[in-house]
């Protein structure tokens, strides 16, 4: 889902992930799965609750691709990193090609994560003051 709000320069992306699908991928593919999609920082942050934590990270990355209009850009999953801060909040940090193509700094991105039962969800917004002007 991509929503252009107000002047068309505020973008929103949302994603929901079934935690069991992440658990199945962990069982089936192990390190090959985690090393392809997640940074070492993300893996360390979620070590105590691996499948639910990775489901949140996966949802955040999918939501970011949608909000930042990067779905077709060939972004490496590890170029989008969920950072869990000491106060419990989360931030999305962009690296490499993702940072270059997003048209927004990590400071202009808001991330909200949620978990309920069998699902993890993420919402990503990119603030209009950090986005380039819409194409004419």
PDB file of C-alpha atoms in Angstrom:
ATOM      1  CA  UNK A   1       0.000   0.000   0.000  1.00  0.00           C
ATOM      2  CA  UNK A   2       1.306   3.448  -0.911  1.00  0.00           C
ATOM      3  CA  UNK A   3      -0.584   6.539   0.162  1.00  0.00           C
ATOM      4  CA  UNK A   4       0.239  10.059  -0.919  1.00  0.00           C
ATOM      5  CA  UNK A   5      -1.098  12.417   1.712  1.00  0.00           C
ATOM      6  CA  UNK A   6      -1.807  16.132   1.565  1.00  0.00           C
ATOM      7  CA  UNK A   7       0.559  17.738  -0.920  1.00  0.00           C
ATOM      8  CA  UNK A   8       1.621  14.328  -2.218  1.00  0.00           C
ATOM      9  CA  UNK A   9       4.953  14.446  -0.455  1.00  0.00           C
ATOM     10  CA  UNK A  10       4.141  12.409   2.655  1.00  0.00           C
ATOM     11  CA  UNK A  11       4.382   8.712   1.934  1.00  0.00           C
ATOM     12  CA  UNK A  12       3.035   5.818   3.992  1.00  0.00           C
ATOM     13  CA  UNK A  13       3.799   2.118   3.720  1.00  0.00           C
ATOM     14  CA  UNK A  14       2.297  -0.704   5.783  1.00  0.00           C
ATOM     15  CA  UNK A  15       2.948  -4.428   5.990  1.00  0.00           C
ATOM     16  CA  UNK A  16       1.780  -7.363   8.084  1.00  0.00           C
ATOM     17  CA  UNK A  17       3.674 -10.650   8.457  1.00  0.00           C
ATOM     18  CA  UNK A  18       2.586 -13.989   9.851  1.00  0.00           C
ATOM     19  CA  UNK A  19       5.185 -14.875  12.492  1.00  0.00           C
ATOM     20  CA  UNK A  20       4.875 -18.589  11.683  1.00  0.00           C
ATOM     21  CA  UNK A  21       6.071 -17.931   8.107  1.00  0.00           C
ATOM     22  CA  UNK A  22       9.283 -16.414   9.481  1.00  0.00           C
ATOM     23  CA  UNK A  23       9.666 -19.337  11.903  1.00  0.00           C
ATOM     24  CA  UNK A  24       9.199 -21.774   8.994  1.00  0.00           C
ATOM     25  CA  UNK A  25      11.859 -19.951   6.950  1.00  0.00           C
ATOM     26  CA  UNK A  26      14.239 -20.065   9.922  1.00  0.00           C
ATOM     27  CA  UNK A  27      13.679 -23.825  10.249  1.00  0.00           C
ATOM     28  CA  UNK A  28      13.986 -24.514   6.542  1.00  0.00           C
ATOM     29  CA  UNK A  29      16.820 -22.170   5.540  1.00  0.00           C
ATOM     30  CA  UNK A  30      18.555 -21.172   8.813  1.00  0.00           C
ATOM     31  CA  UNK A  31      21.561 -18.894   8.420  1.00  0.00           C
ATOM     32  CA  UNK A  32      21.054 -18.622   4.664  1.00  0.00           C
ATOM     33  CA  UNK A  33      17.714 -16.921   5.372  1.00  0.00           C
ATOM     34  CA  UNK A  34      18.915 -14.640   8.166  1.00  0.00           C
ATOM     35  CA  UNK A  35      22.154 -13.588   6.460  1.00  0.00           C
ATOM     36  CA  UNK A  36      20.309 -12.638   3.265  1.00  0.00           C
ATOM     37  CA  UNK A  37      17.659 -10.457   4.918  1.00  0.00           C
ATOM     38  CA  UNK A  38      18.930  -9.126   8.243  1.00  0.00           C
ATOM     39  CA  UNK A  39      21.959  -7.244   9.541  1.00  0.00           C
ATOM     40  CA  UNK A  40      24.082  -8.503  12.428  1.00  0.00           C
ATOM     41  CA  UNK A  41      22.681  -5.650  14.540  1.00  0.00           C
ATOM     42  CA  UNK A  42      19.095  -6.760  13.859  1.00  0.00           C
ATOM     43  CA  UNK A  43      19.939 -10.379  14.659  1.00  0.00           C
ATOM     44  CA  UNK A  44      21.560  -9.359  17.957  1.00  0.00           C
ATOM     45  CA  UNK A  45      18.598  -7.128  18.870  1.00  0.00           C
ATOM     46  CA  UNK A  46      16.041  -9.924  18.452  1.00  0.00           C
ATOM     47  CA  UNK A  47      18.099 -12.910  19.666  1.00  0.00           C
ATOM     48  CA  UNK A  48      15.827 -13.601  22.655  1.00  0.00           C
ATOM     49  CA  UNK A  49      12.654 -13.581  20.530  1.00  0.00           C
ATOM     50  CA  UNK A  50      13.975 -14.553  17.131  1.00  0.00           C
ATOM     51  CA  UNK A  51      10.919 -15.309  14.948  1.00  0.00           C
ATOM     52  CA  UNK A  52       8.662 -12.534  16.317  1.00  0.00           C
ATOM     53  CA  UNK A  53      11.486  -9.981  16.228  1.00  0.00           C
ATOM     54  CA  UNK A  54      12.529 -10.896  12.703  1.00  0.00           C
ATOM     55  CA  UNK A  55       8.890 -10.757  11.599  1.00  0.00           C
ATOM     56  CA  UNK A  56       8.774  -7.147  12.837  1.00  0.00           C
ATOM     57  CA  UNK A  57      11.987  -6.334  10.971  1.00  0.00           C
ATOM     58  CA  UNK A  58      10.720  -8.000   7.802  1.00  0.00           C
ATOM     59  CA  UNK A  59       7.432  -6.077   7.983  1.00  0.00           C
ATOM     60  CA  UNK A  60       9.367  -2.826   8.526  1.00  0.00           C
ATOM     61  CA  UNK A  61      11.499  -3.443   5.451  1.00  0.00           C
ATOM     62  CA  UNK A  62       8.457  -4.280   3.293  1.00  0.00           C
ATOM     63  CA  UNK A  63       6.658  -1.165   4.558  1.00  0.00           C
ATOM     64  CA  UNK A  64       9.759   0.938   3.824  1.00  0.00           C
ATOM     65  CA  UNK A  65       9.968  -0.368   0.261  1.00  0.00           C
ATOM     66  CA  UNK A  66       6.355   0.719  -0.238  1.00  0.00           C
ATOM     67  CA  UNK A  67       6.612   4.103   1.494  1.00  0.00           C
ATOM     68  CA  UNK A  68       9.842   5.037  -0.250  1.00  0.00           C
ATOM     69  CA  UNK A  69       8.745   3.706  -3.651  1.00  0.00           C
ATOM     70  CA  UNK A  70      11.680   1.293  -3.850  1.00  0.00           C
ATOM     71  CA  UNK A  71       9.808  -1.942  -4.651  1.00  0.00           C
ATOM     72  CA  UNK A  72      11.309  -2.234  -8.130  1.00  0.00           C
ATOM     73  CA  UNK A  73      14.725  -0.738  -7.329  1.00  0.00           C
ATOM     74  CA  UNK A  74      16.601  -3.955  -6.504  1.00  0.00           C
ATOM     75  CA  UNK A  75      17.458  -2.936  -2.955  1.00  0.00           C
ATOM     76  CA  UNK A  76      19.456  -5.348  -0.789  1.00  0.00           C
ATOM     77  CA  UNK A  77      17.345  -6.175   2.284  1.00  0.00           C
ATOM     78  CA  UNK A  78      20.303  -5.386   4.561  1.00  0.00           C
ATOM     79  CA  UNK A  79      20.413  -1.793   3.249  1.00  0.00           C
ATOM     80  CA  UNK A  80      17.331  -1.160   5.404  1.00  0.00           C
ATOM     81  CA  UNK A  81      18.059  -1.740   9.070  1.00  0.00           C
ATOM     82  CA  UNK A  82      15.735  -1.657  12.070  1.00  0.00           C
ATOM     83  CA  UNK A  83      17.542  -0.135  15.039  1.00  0.00           C
ATOM     84  CA  UNK A  84      16.110  -0.695  18.503  1.00  0.00           C
ATOM     85  CA  UNK A  85      17.074   2.184  20.780  1.00  0.00           C
ATOM     86  CA  UNK A  86      17.709   1.996  24.530  1.00  0.00           C
ATOM     87  CA  UNK A  87      14.364   3.677  25.294  1.00  0.00           C
ATOM     88  CA  UNK A  88      12.485   0.936  23.397  1.00  0.00           C
ATOM     89  CA  UNK A  89      11.724   2.955  20.271  1.00  0.00           C
ATOM     90  CA  UNK A  90      12.729   1.776  16.835  1.00  0.00           C
ATOM     91  CA  UNK A  91      14.231   3.626  13.888  1.00  0.00           C
ATOM     92  CA  UNK A  92      14.822   2.671  10.304  1.00  0.00           C
ATOM     93  CA  UNK A  93      18.355   3.306   9.082  1.00  0.00           C
ATOM     94  CA  UNK A  94      19.034   3.306   5.338  1.00  0.00           C
ATOM     95  CA  UNK A  95      22.385   2.343   3.813  1.00  0.00           C
ATOM     96  CA  UNK A  96      23.892   2.097   0.331  1.00  0.00           C
ATOM     97  CA  UNK A  97      21.569   2.089  -2.653  1.00  0.00           C
ATOM     98  CA  UNK A  98      18.475   2.346  -0.416  1.00  0.00           C
ATOM     99  CA  UNK A  99      19.767   5.589   1.106  1.00  0.00           C
ATOM    100  CA  UNK A 100      20.769   6.920  -2.300  1.00  0.00           C
ATOM    101  CA  UNK A 101      17.455   6.224  -4.030  1.00  0.00           C
ATOM    102  CA  UNK A 102      15.007   6.897  -1.187  1.00  0.00           C
ATOM    103  CA  UNK A 103      15.085  10.668  -1.581  1.00  0.00           C
ATOM    104  CA  UNK A 104      14.790  11.011   2.193  1.00  0.00           C
ATOM    105  CA  UNK A 105      17.250  10.874   5.073  1.00  0.00           C
ATOM    106  CA  UNK A 106      16.742   8.407   7.900  1.00  0.00           C
ATOM    107  CA  UNK A 107      15.768  11.406  10.073  1.00  0.00           C
ATOM    108  CA  UNK A 108      12.690  11.912   7.871  1.00  0.00           C
ATOM    109  CA  UNK A 109      11.433   8.360   8.367  1.00  0.00           C
ATOM    110  CA  UNK A 110       9.095   7.291  11.158  1.00  0.00           C
ATOM    111  CA  UNK A 111       8.671   3.608  12.025  1.00  0.00           C
ATOM    112  CA  UNK A 112       5.994   1.979  14.149  1.00  0.00           C
ATOM    113  CA  UNK A 113       6.081  -1.747  14.949  1.00  0.00           C
ATOM    114  CA  UNK A 114       3.343  -3.845  16.510  1.00  0.00           C
ATOM    115  CA  UNK A 115       2.780  -7.466  17.341  1.00  0.00           C
ATOM    116  CA  UNK A 116      -0.421  -9.276  18.245  1.00  0.00           C
ATOM    117  CA  UNK A 117      -0.675 -13.012  18.586  1.00  0.00           C
ATOM    118  CA  UNK A 118       0.410 -14.539  15.308  1.00  0.00           C
ATOM    119  CA  UNK A 119       1.209 -11.361  13.363  1.00  0.00           C
ATOM    120  CA  UNK A 120       3.780  -8.573  13.290  1.00  0.00           C
ATOM    121  CA  UNK A 121       3.006  -5.272  11.596  1.00  0.00           C
ATOM    122  CA  UNK A 122       4.948  -2.179  10.609  1.00  0.00           C
ATOM    123  CA  UNK A 123       4.021   1.288   9.404  1.00  0.00           C
ATOM    124  CA  UNK A 124       6.623   3.544   7.794  1.00  0.00           C
ATOM    125  CA  UNK A 125       6.096   7.206   6.961  1.00  0.00           C
ATOM    126  CA  UNK A 126       8.418   9.581   5.176  1.00  0.00           C
ATOM    127  CA  UNK A 127       7.841  13.218   6.125  1.00  0.00           C
ATOM    128  CA  UNK A 128       7.161  15.681   3.341  1.00  0.00           C
ATOM    129  CA  UNK A 129       9.877  18.119   4.421  1.00  0.00           C
ATOM    130  CA  UNK A 130      12.469  15.416   3.739  1.00  0.00           C
ATOM    131  CA  UNK A 131      11.165  14.318   0.326  1.00  0.00           C
ATOM    132  CA  UNK A 132      11.968  15.793  -3.044  1.00  0.00           C
ATOM    133  CA  UNK A 133       9.228  17.775  -4.754  1.00  0.00           C
ATOM    134  CA  UNK A 134       6.748  15.676  -6.733  1.00  0.00           C
ATOM    135  CA  UNK A 135       7.636  15.184 -10.397  1.00  0.00           C
ATOM    136  CA  UNK A 136       5.807  17.555 -12.701  1.00  0.00           C
TER     137      UNK A 136
END
